[in-house]
Amino acid sequence: MPDLAGRRFDLARRHEFRVLAAAKPSLPVLLTAGRLAGSLRRVPRIGWVTTDPVVARRILNDPAHFTLLGEGGVGHMWAQVLGDWVNDIFDGPGHHQLRSRTRDLFTDDSARELNNRVVGPRLAQAGAELRAGRAVDIADLARVLVGRIVADLLQLRVADHDDAYREIFGTGEELAALALGTTTSTHLAPETVARAKAIVARLTVNVAEAWRTAPPETVLGRCRDLGLEQRQAEGLATLLMVAGTETAASAMARTVAILHDTGAQHRLRADPALLPDAVREGLRVTSPAPVIGRAVSADVAVESRHLRAGERVLMLTWTANNAAGPFDLDRGYLPDQRQLWFGAGRHLCLGAPVARAEITGMLQTLLDTGRAWRIGRRGYRRKVLIPSYAYLPLRLSHH
Ligand code: HEM
C-alpha cells in the first residue's frame, strides 16, 4: 500500500489528468504518450514532435528557421482574423521593436502593484468570506480576478461587479476557442474568421478613446507612443486578452488545488518564504499552455533530423516540464526547463510577471487567513483550449 505522501501525489495527479481530459479527451494521451517521441520525432498528421526541454528551447530560440506565422503557428491564425499587419508585429521587424520597447512594461514590482491595485480589494473580500466560514469557488474567483486585470490592461470600462468581469473572461475565452481544432491546421473557415472579427470588435469597442487619452504608463498609452496605429493597438490589446485570460486563471485554481491535494499547503503555511517556489512549481506542473507550435520556415537539421520548410513542430512543453517529477516545494530551479511554461526566446510570455503576481496574490490571500483549506466537490471545464477547473469550492478548516 502506498504511503500517505504517495497517495497524496496520486490524488493531485488524478485531478490534473481529469482537468486535461475534460479540456480535450485526447490531451492526456498526447501529453503522456508524447514522452515516447523523445528528443524529436515525426508523427503522422501532426508533424515533428519534441518533449525535450532543451530541444524545445533550441527551436524557440531559432527564429531564422522557425516561425509562428506559418501554417501551424498562432500568428498564421491571427493574421486571418486581424489582418496581414499581424505578420510584422508577430514575427517581423515590428515584433522586435515592440518587444524591446515593452521590455519593462511588466516587471515583478510593477505587476505586483498592478495586482494589488486592481484585484487587491476583491481578494480581501474573498478572504473575509472564507474567514466568516463561507465557501469560495476559487475557479470562479480566478476568472473574476483575471477579468479585472484584463479590463484594466485594455482600459475597458464596465460596471464594477463580478458578472461584468465574468463576461470579459468569457469573451476572451470565446475568442481563444477559435483556436480549438487548430492542432492539425491553422487555416480558418470564412465563417470562423467572421465570428472572430465580430468578437474582436466587441472587445475593442472602447480602445479607440482609451487610445487617445490613456497615459503613457498604460499598455495602450505605451503602444501609442511607440507609433503603432490604432488598429494595431486594437490587435495587440486583443492578443493580451487572449494570451493572458484562461492561462492565468487556470494556473491560479490548479495551484491552489495541487497545494491541497499534495498536502504541501501545510508546509507552505509553516514556511511562507516558500511562496515563490509554490508559484514556480504550480506553473511547471500545470503548464497551462501545454503545447507550443511552430512552422519550419527554412530547411534545418535538429538532433540529426532534417526538417523541411513548410513542416510543423509541436513542442509538448507540459510533458517536458513534468518529466522533472511531481509538485515539490523543494525542487528548486531546473536549468533544463527554466521557465518553459512561459515559452522561450523572442516570444517568451510578455505577461509572465503579471501571471506570477496573480498566482502569488491568490495564494497570499489563503495564507493570510492563517488556516488550512479543504476543497469540496470540484468540476473540470469541458472542451476548452486551456485545461482548467469549472468550479473548485474551498473552505477553511477549523484548525
Ligand atoms: C500562467 C499564465 C500564462 C502562461 C502559462 C503563459 C504562457 C505563454 C507562452 C507559452 C507564450 C509563448 C507562446 C509561443 O511562443 O508561441 C506566451 C506568450 C505571450 N503571453 Fe503569456 N502566459 C500566461 C499569462 C499571460 C498574461 C497574464 C499575459 C498578459 C498580461 C500574457 C501575454 C502574452 C503575450 C502578449 C504573449 C506573446 C508574446 C510574443 O509573441 O512576443 N500571458 N505566453
Short mmCIF file of C-alpha atoms and ligand atoms in Angstrom, two decimals:
data_model
loop_
_atom_site.label_atom_id
_atom_site.label_comp_id
_atom_site.label_asym_id
_atom_site.label_seq_id
_atom_site.Cartn_x
_atom_site.Cartn_y
_atom_site.Cartn_z
CA MET A 1 0.00 0.00 0.00
CA PRO A 2 1.48 3.37 -0.94
CA ASP A 3 2.38 5.69 1.92
CA LEU A 4 0.39 8.82 2.68
CA ALA A 5 2.67 11.12 0.68
CA GLY A 6 2.44 8.78 -2.32
CA ARG A 7 -1.33 8.70 -2.14
CA ARG A 8 -1.47 12.49 -1.98
CA PHE A 9 0.65 12.84 -5.11
CA ASP A 10 -1.60 10.30 -6.82
CA LEU A 11 -4.62 12.37 -5.83
CA ALA A 12 -3.06 15.53 -7.27
CA ARG A 13 -2.09 13.69 -10.45
CA ARG A 14 -5.53 12.18 -10.86
CA HIS A 15 -7.22 15.56 -10.65
CA GLU A 16 -4.70 17.11 -13.03
CA PHE A 17 -5.38 14.32 -15.54
CA ARG A 18 -9.11 14.92 -15.28
CA VAL A 19 -8.52 18.61 -15.89
CA LEU A 20 -6.60 17.75 -19.07
CA ALA A 21 -9.06 15.09 -20.25
CA ALA A 22 -12.10 17.32 -19.79
CA ALA A 23 -10.48 20.02 -21.92
CA LYS A 24 -9.81 17.54 -24.71
CA PRO A 25 -10.12 13.77 -24.29
CA SER A 26 -7.01 13.09 -26.37
CA LEU A 27 -4.83 15.54 -24.44
CA PRO A 28 -3.64 13.29 -21.59
CA VAL A 29 -2.81 10.63 -24.17
CA LEU A 30 -0.89 13.07 -26.36
CA LEU A 31 0.98 14.52 -23.42
CA THR A 32 1.91 11.21 -21.78
CA ALA A 33 2.44 9.09 -24.89
CA GLY A 34 4.32 12.10 -26.24
CA ARG A 35 7.16 11.06 -23.98
CA LEU A 36 7.88 8.32 -26.50
CA ALA A 37 8.63 10.99 -29.07
CA GLY A 38 11.77 11.76 -27.11
CA SER A 39 14.03 14.46 -28.43
CA LEU A 40 12.43 14.84 -31.88
CA ARG A 41 10.25 12.52 -33.92
CA ARG A 42 7.95 12.78 -36.91
CA VAL A 43 4.37 11.76 -36.11
CA PRO A 44 1.85 11.20 -38.92
CA ARG A 45 -0.70 14.02 -39.34
CA ILE A 46 0.86 16.06 -36.51
CA GLY A 47 4.36 16.77 -37.79
CA TRP A 48 7.54 16.89 -35.75
CA VAL A 49 7.06 16.41 -32.02
CA THR A 50 9.51 17.04 -29.19
CA THR A 51 9.24 16.63 -25.42
CA ASP A 52 12.82 17.52 -24.68
CA PRO A 53 13.04 20.91 -22.90
CA VAL A 54 16.48 21.65 -24.35
CA VAL A 55 15.43 20.84 -27.93
CA ALA A 56 12.24 22.88 -27.47
CA ARG A 57 14.24 25.87 -26.28
CA ARG A 58 16.70 25.47 -29.15
CA ILE A 59 13.79 25.65 -31.62
CA LEU A 60 12.17 28.59 -29.83
CA ASN A 61 15.50 30.42 -29.96
CA ASP A 62 15.97 29.90 -33.70
CA PRO A 63 13.80 32.46 -35.49
CA ALA A 64 15.86 32.02 -38.67
CA HIS A 65 14.33 28.56 -39.20
CA PHE A 66 11.10 28.57 -37.19
CA THR A 67 8.19 30.97 -37.18
CA LEU A 68 4.80 31.23 -35.57
CA LEU A 69 3.47 32.86 -38.72
CA GLY A 70 3.39 29.82 -40.97
CA GLU A 71 0.87 27.03 -41.02
CA GLY A 72 0.82 25.54 -37.51
CA GLY A 73 1.66 28.72 -35.60
CA VAL A 74 -0.74 31.03 -33.78
CA GLY A 75 0.38 34.01 -35.91
CA HIS A 76 -0.99 32.32 -39.00
CA MET A 77 -4.38 32.08 -37.37
CA TRP A 78 -4.44 35.64 -36.07
CA ALA A 79 -3.34 37.13 -39.37
CA GLN A 80 -6.55 35.76 -40.86
CA VAL A 81 -8.62 37.47 -38.17
CA LEU A 82 -6.75 40.71 -37.65
CA GLY A 83 -5.07 41.31 -40.99
CA ASP A 84 -1.66 40.92 -42.58
CA TRP A 85 -0.07 43.64 -40.43
CA VAL A 86 -0.04 40.95 -37.72
CA ASN A 87 2.82 39.32 -39.58
CA ASP A 88 5.03 42.33 -38.92
CA ILE A 89 4.15 42.67 -35.26
CA PHE A 90 4.21 38.93 -34.57
CA ASP A 91 7.47 37.88 -36.09
CA GLY A 92 8.69 40.67 -38.36
CA PRO A 93 10.74 43.80 -37.55
CA GLY A 94 7.72 45.25 -35.73
CA HIS A 95 7.89 42.41 -33.20
CA HIS A 96 11.46 43.20 -32.22
CA GLN A 97 10.63 46.89 -31.93
CA LEU A 98 7.56 46.20 -29.81
CA ARG A 99 9.33 43.75 -27.51
CA SER A 100 12.34 45.98 -26.96
CA ARG A 101 10.14 48.97 -26.18
CA THR A 102 7.86 46.96 -23.91
CA ARG A 103 10.72 45.19 -22.11
CA ASP A 104 9.92 46.95 -18.85
CA LEU A 105 6.19 47.15 -19.39
CA PHE A 106 5.72 44.44 -16.78
CA THR A 107 8.34 43.86 -14.09
CA ASP A 108 7.74 41.78 -10.96
CA ASP A 109 7.38 45.02 -8.98
CA SER A 110 5.02 46.75 -11.41
CA ALA A 111 2.97 43.57 -11.82
CA ARG A 112 2.61 43.26 -8.05
CA GLU A 113 1.45 46.88 -7.88
CA LEU A 114 -0.97 46.28 -10.74
CA ASN A 115 -2.34 43.21 -9.00
CA ASN A 116 -2.68 44.93 -5.61
CA ARG A 117 -4.42 47.93 -7.12
CA VAL A 118 -6.77 46.09 -9.47
CA VAL A 119 -7.66 42.91 -7.58
CA GLY A 120 -6.43 43.57 -4.02
CA PRO A 121 -9.85 44.68 -2.70
CA ARG A 122 -11.62 41.74 -4.38
CA LEU A 123 -9.11 39.31 -2.86
CA ALA A 124 -9.61 40.89 0.57
CA GLN A 125 -13.35 40.35 0.17
CA ALA A 126 -12.78 36.66 -0.65
CA GLY A 127 -10.50 36.32 2.39
CA ALA A 128 -13.21 37.82 4.62
CA GLU A 129 -15.85 35.45 3.20
CA LEU A 130 -13.60 32.48 3.93
CA ARG A 131 -12.89 33.64 7.48
CA ALA A 132 -16.63 34.03 8.01
CA GLY A 133 -16.95 30.30 7.29
CA ARG A 134 -18.31 30.56 3.76
CA ALA A 135 -17.14 28.55 0.75
CA VAL A 136 -15.46 30.41 -2.10
CA ASP A 137 -15.35 28.95 -5.60
CA ILE A 138 -11.68 29.52 -6.41
CA ALA A 139 -12.12 28.72 -10.12
CA ASP A 140 -14.81 31.38 -10.45
CA LEU A 141 -12.84 33.83 -8.32
CA ALA A 142 -9.80 33.33 -10.58
CA ARG A 143 -11.91 34.15 -13.66
CA VAL A 144 -13.27 37.30 -12.00
CA LEU A 145 -9.77 38.43 -10.96
CA VAL A 146 -8.33 37.84 -14.40
CA GLY A 147 -11.29 39.65 -15.94
CA ARG A 148 -10.45 42.64 -13.75
CA ILE A 149 -6.79 42.63 -14.78
CA VAL A 150 -7.68 42.35 -18.45
CA ALA A 151 -10.24 45.15 -18.18
CA ASP A 152 -7.59 47.37 -16.65
CA LEU A 153 -4.96 46.49 -19.25
CA LEU A 154 -7.39 47.24 -22.08
CA GLN A 155 -8.97 50.19 -20.32
CA LEU A 156 -12.36 48.56 -20.73
CA ARG A 157 -14.98 50.41 -18.74
CA VAL A 158 -17.55 48.13 -17.17
CA ALA A 159 -19.87 48.12 -14.18
CA ASP A 160 -17.99 47.17 -11.03
CA HIS A 161 -19.48 43.80 -10.23
CA ASP A 162 -18.33 40.21 -10.71
CA ASP A 163 -20.71 39.43 -13.56
CA ALA A 164 -19.19 42.11 -15.76
CA TYR A 165 -15.76 40.58 -15.26
CA ARG A 166 -17.05 37.08 -15.83
CA GLU A 167 -18.33 38.33 -19.14
CA ILE A 168 -14.96 39.78 -20.08
CA PHE A 169 -13.36 36.49 -19.22
CA GLY A 170 -15.96 34.69 -21.32
CA THR A 171 -15.29 36.93 -24.30
CA GLY A 172 -11.57 36.27 -24.14
CA GLU A 173 -12.27 32.60 -23.89
CA GLU A 174 -14.66 32.63 -26.81
CA LEU A 175 -12.01 34.20 -28.96
CA ALA A 176 -9.37 31.73 -27.84
CA ALA A 177 -11.79 28.88 -28.54
CA LEU A 178 -11.46 29.69 -32.21
CA ALA A 179 -8.05 28.14 -31.95
CA LEU A 180 -9.64 24.84 -30.90
CA GLY A 181 -9.19 22.27 -33.58
CA THR A 182 -6.17 24.04 -34.99
CA THR A 183 -3.75 21.39 -33.76
CA THR A 184 -3.75 19.90 -37.21
CA SER A 185 -4.40 23.05 -39.25
CA THR A 186 -4.41 26.78 -38.63
CA HIS A 187 -6.46 27.58 -41.74
CA LEU A 188 -9.71 29.10 -40.52
CA ALA A 189 -13.05 28.75 -42.26
CA PRO A 190 -14.52 32.07 -43.53
CA GLU A 191 -17.38 31.88 -41.01
CA THR A 192 -14.88 31.41 -38.17
CA VAL A 193 -12.98 34.49 -39.33
CA ALA A 194 -16.23 36.48 -39.43
CA ARG A 195 -17.17 35.35 -35.92
CA ALA A 196 -13.73 36.19 -34.57
CA LYS A 197 -13.84 39.63 -36.17
CA ALA A 198 -17.18 40.34 -34.51
CA ILE A 199 -15.80 39.36 -31.10
CA VAL A 200 -12.70 41.49 -31.57
CA ALA A 201 -14.89 44.46 -32.45
CA ARG A 202 -16.91 43.93 -29.27
CA LEU A 203 -13.76 43.67 -27.14
CA THR A 204 -12.07 46.72 -28.52
CA VAL A 205 -15.11 48.97 -28.57
CA ASN A 206 -13.51 51.31 -26.00
CA VAL A 207 -9.95 51.08 -27.19
CA ALA A 208 -10.19 53.96 -29.67
CA GLU A 209 -10.95 56.50 -26.96
CA ALA A 210 -8.58 55.00 -24.43
CA TRP A 211 -6.04 55.06 -27.22
CA ARG A 212 -6.27 58.86 -27.46
CA THR A 213 -6.41 59.57 -23.74
CA ALA A 214 -4.59 56.75 -21.92
CA PRO A 215 -1.46 57.90 -20.05
CA PRO A 216 1.91 56.58 -21.27
CA GLU A 217 2.33 54.15 -18.36
CA THR A 218 -0.65 52.12 -19.54
CA VAL A 219 -0.32 49.42 -22.16
CA LEU A 220 -2.39 51.35 -24.68
CA GLY A 221 -0.63 54.65 -23.95
CA ARG A 222 2.73 52.96 -24.37
CA CYS A 223 1.73 51.46 -27.69
CA ARG A 224 0.52 54.84 -28.96
CA ASP A 225 3.85 56.41 -28.02
CA LEU A 226 5.58 53.61 -29.91
CA GLY A 227 3.89 54.88 -33.02
CA LEU A 228 1.55 51.95 -33.51
CA GLU A 229 -1.62 52.68 -35.37
CA GLN A 230 -4.91 52.46 -33.55
CA ARG A 231 -5.80 49.34 -35.50
CA GLN A 232 -2.56 47.69 -34.42
CA ALA A 233 -3.14 48.64 -30.79
CA GLU A 234 -6.57 47.08 -31.00
CA GLY A 235 -4.94 43.93 -32.27
CA LEU A 236 -2.31 43.90 -29.55
CA ALA A 237 -4.95 44.53 -26.90
CA THR A 238 -6.84 41.55 -28.25
CA LEU A 239 -3.75 39.38 -28.05
CA LEU A 240 -3.02 40.38 -24.46
CA MET A 241 -6.52 39.36 -23.63
CA VAL A 242 -6.38 36.04 -25.44
CA ALA A 243 -2.93 35.15 -24.08
CA GLY A 244 -3.48 36.30 -20.51
CA THR A 245 -7.01 35.23 -19.68
CA GLU A 246 -7.50 31.48 -19.46
CA THR A 247 -3.84 30.70 -18.83
CA ALA A 248 -3.63 32.77 -15.65
CA ALA A 249 -7.00 31.64 -14.28
CA SER A 250 -6.06 28.02 -14.94
CA ALA A 251 -2.74 28.32 -13.11
CA MET A 252 -4.33 30.04 -10.11
CA ALA A 253 -7.04 27.46 -9.45
CA ARG A 254 -4.91 24.43 -10.27
CA THR A 255 -2.06 25.56 -7.99
CA VAL A 256 -4.49 26.01 -5.09
CA ALA A 257 -5.87 22.51 -5.78
CA ILE A 258 -2.41 20.92 -6.02
CA LEU A 259 -1.28 22.51 -2.76
CA HIS A 260 -4.35 20.96 -1.16
CA ASP A 261 -4.15 17.56 -2.86
CA THR A 262 -0.45 17.03 -2.15
CA GLY A 263 -0.74 18.35 1.40
CA ALA A 264 2.02 20.87 0.57
CA GLN A 265 -0.21 23.67 1.87
CA HIS A 266 0.80 22.73 5.43
CA ARG A 267 4.49 23.10 4.70
CA LEU A 268 3.83 26.39 2.89
CA ARG A 269 1.78 27.73 5.79
CA ALA A 270 4.59 26.83 8.18
CA ASP A 271 7.19 28.48 5.93
CA PRO A 272 5.64 31.24 3.80
CA ALA A 273 9.10 32.05 2.40
CA LEU A 274 8.41 29.10 0.08
CA LEU A 275 5.69 31.08 -1.70
CA PRO A 276 7.80 31.81 -4.82
CA ASP A 277 8.64 28.08 -5.01
CA ALA A 278 4.95 27.20 -4.78
CA VAL A 279 4.18 29.61 -7.64
CA ARG A 280 7.00 28.27 -9.81
CA GLU A 281 6.15 24.62 -9.14
CA GLY A 282 2.47 25.32 -9.77
CA LEU A 283 3.34 26.82 -13.14
CA ARG A 284 5.67 23.96 -14.00
CA VAL A 285 3.31 21.14 -13.09
CA THR A 286 0.20 22.73 -14.61
CA SER A 287 1.94 24.26 -17.68
CA PRO A 288 -1.38 25.91 -18.66
CA ALA A 289 -0.30 26.32 -22.30
CA PRO A 290 0.64 22.64 -22.67
CA VAL A 291 1.78 22.75 -26.29
CA ILE A 292 3.64 25.34 -28.41
CA GLY A 293 3.58 25.12 -32.21
CA ARG A 294 5.92 26.47 -34.86
CA ALA A 295 6.26 26.20 -38.62
CA VAL A 296 9.62 25.43 -40.22
CA SER A 297 10.45 28.46 -42.36
CA ALA A 298 13.75 27.18 -43.80
CA ASP A 299 15.32 23.70 -44.01
CA VAL A 300 17.28 22.93 -40.86
CA ALA A 301 18.89 19.98 -39.06
CA VAL A 302 17.96 19.47 -35.41
CA GLU A 303 19.15 16.46 -33.41
CA SER A 304 20.38 14.90 -36.69
CA ARG A 305 16.90 15.09 -38.18
CA HIS A 306 16.22 17.06 -41.32
CA LEU A 307 13.27 19.41 -41.01
CA ARG A 308 12.00 20.99 -44.22
CA ALA A 309 10.43 24.36 -44.84
CA GLY A 310 6.66 24.11 -44.56
CA GLU A 311 6.68 21.31 -41.97
CA ARG A 312 5.36 21.84 -38.45
CA VAL A 313 6.80 21.25 -34.99
CA LEU A 314 4.81 20.66 -31.82
CA MET A 315 6.64 21.18 -28.56
CA LEU A 316 4.89 19.29 -25.76
CA THR A 317 6.01 21.65 -23.03
CA TRP A 318 3.68 20.13 -20.41
CA THR A 319 5.44 16.81 -20.91
CA ALA A 320 8.89 18.39 -20.92
CA ASN A 321 8.15 20.28 -17.71
CA ASN A 322 6.51 17.36 -15.91
CA ALA A 323 9.32 14.96 -16.75
CA ALA A 324 11.18 16.51 -13.82
CA GLY A 325 8.70 14.92 -11.39
CA PRO A 326 5.64 15.82 -9.30
CA PHE A 327 4.96 19.09 -7.46
CA ASP A 328 7.68 19.57 -4.85
CA LEU A 329 8.33 22.74 -2.85
CA ASP A 330 11.96 21.64 -2.52
CA ARG A 331 12.58 21.03 -6.21
CA GLY A 332 14.31 24.33 -6.83
CA TYR A 333 15.25 25.89 -10.14
CA LEU A 334 15.58 23.43 -13.03
CA PRO A 335 18.21 24.60 -15.54
CA ASP A 336 16.82 22.47 -18.42
CA GLN A 337 13.21 23.58 -18.03
CA ARG A 338 13.98 27.10 -16.74
CA GLN A 339 10.57 28.72 -17.35
CA LEU A 340 9.49 26.79 -20.41
CA TRP A 341 5.87 27.13 -19.21
CA PHE A 342 6.20 30.72 -20.46
CA GLY A 343 7.89 29.65 -23.70
CA ALA A 344 11.39 30.86 -24.57
CA GLY A 345 13.25 33.16 -26.92
CA ARG A 346 11.75 36.17 -28.65
CA HIS A 347 8.14 35.18 -27.89
CA LEU A 348 8.70 34.45 -24.19
CA CYS A 349 5.45 35.36 -22.46
CA LEU A 350 5.13 39.14 -22.21
CA GLY A 351 2.79 38.78 -19.23
CA ALA A 352 4.91 36.38 -17.12
CA PRO A 353 5.34 38.86 -14.24
CA VAL A 354 1.58 39.54 -14.30
CA ALA A 355 0.80 35.82 -14.18
CA ARG A 356 3.21 35.28 -11.27
CA ALA A 357 1.72 38.24 -9.38
CA GLU A 358 -1.81 36.91 -9.93
CA ILE A 359 -0.98 33.44 -8.57
CA THR A 360 1.03 34.92 -5.68
CA GLY A 361 -1.86 37.22 -4.75
CA MET A 362 -4.30 34.30 -4.66
CA LEU A 363 -2.02 32.11 -2.51
CA GLN A 364 -1.14 35.01 -0.21
CA THR A 365 -4.84 35.59 0.44
CA LEU A 366 -5.23 31.97 1.53
CA LEU A 367 -2.08 32.09 3.69
CA ASP A 368 -3.27 35.32 5.32
CA THR A 369 -6.32 33.53 6.71
CA GLY A 370 -3.91 31.59 8.93
CA ARG A 371 -5.89 28.39 8.37
CA ALA A 372 -5.59 25.31 6.18
CA TRP A 373 -8.10 24.81 3.37
CA ARG A 374 -10.35 21.99 2.24
CA ILE A 375 -11.77 21.50 -1.23
CA GLY A 376 -15.29 20.24 -1.84
CA ARG A 377 -16.66 18.51 -4.93
CA ARG A 378 -14.93 20.02 -7.95
CA GLY A 379 -15.72 20.19 -11.66
CA TYR A 380 -13.49 20.38 -14.72
CA ARG A 381 -14.06 22.63 -17.73
CA ARG A 382 -15.05 20.67 -20.79
CA LYS A 383 -13.92 21.35 -24.35
CA VAL A 384 -11.70 24.33 -23.65
CA LEU A 385 -8.39 25.37 -25.13
CA ILE A 386 -6.65 25.83 -21.79
CA PRO A 387 -7.38 23.00 -19.34
CA SER A 388 -8.91 24.32 -16.14
CA TYR A 389 -11.39 23.84 -13.32
CA ALA A 390 -15.06 24.74 -13.84
CA TYR A 391 -15.59 25.04 -10.09
CA LEU A 392 -13.38 24.48 -7.09
CA PRO A 393 -15.22 25.20 -3.83
CA LEU A 394 -12.83 25.94 -0.99
CA ARG A 395 -13.47 26.35 2.74
CA LEU A 396 -11.13 26.96 5.63
CA SER A 397 -10.53 24.11 8.05
CA HIS A 398 -11.18 24.63 11.72
CA HIS A 399 -7.53 24.35 12.69
C1 HEM B 1 0.08 31.26 -16.25
C2 HEM B 1 -0.20 32.15 -17.16
C3 HEM B 1 0.45 32.22 -18.53
C4 HEM B 1 1.09 31.24 -19.24
C5 HEM B 1 1.34 29.78 -18.86
C6 HEM B 1 1.52 31.85 -20.49
C7 HEM B 1 2.23 31.19 -21.47
C8 HEM B 1 2.71 31.78 -22.63
C9 HEM B 1 3.50 31.11 -23.63
C10 HEM B 1 3.91 29.64 -23.59
C11 HEM B 1 3.78 32.02 -24.59
C12 HEM B 1 4.63 31.77 -25.87
C13 HEM B 1 3.79 31.27 -27.00
C14 HEM B 1 4.63 30.93 -28.21
O1 HEM B 1 5.87 31.04 -28.18
O2 HEM B 1 4.02 30.51 -29.22
C15 HEM B 1 3.16 33.27 -24.22
C16 HEM B 1 3.18 34.44 -24.97
C17 HEM B 1 2.53 35.60 -24.63
N1 HEM B 1 1.86 35.84 -23.45
FE1 HEM B 1 1.59 34.56 -21.92
N2 HEM B 1 1.11 33.16 -20.50
C18 HEM B 1 0.47 33.43 -19.31
C19 HEM B 1 -0.08 34.64 -18.91
C20 HEM B 1 -0.06 35.79 -19.66
C21 HEM B 1 -0.60 37.06 -19.23
C22 HEM B 1 -1.25 37.31 -17.87
C23 HEM B 1 -0.42 37.95 -20.26
C24 HEM B 1 -0.78 39.41 -20.38
C25 HEM B 1 -0.99 40.20 -19.39
C26 HEM B 1 0.26 37.24 -21.33
C27 HEM B 1 0.63 37.78 -22.54
C28 HEM B 1 1.36 37.13 -23.51
C29 HEM B 1 1.72 37.74 -24.79
C30 HEM B 1 1.37 39.14 -25.28
C31 HEM B 1 2.45 36.77 -25.49
C32 HEM B 1 3.06 36.91 -26.89
C33 HEM B 1 4.49 37.36 -26.78
C34 HEM B 1 5.21 37.43 -28.12
O3 HEM B 1 4.79 36.78 -29.08
O4 HEM B 1 6.22 38.12 -28.20
N3 HEM B 1 0.46 35.93 -20.93
N4 HEM B 1 2.51 33.10 -23.01
#
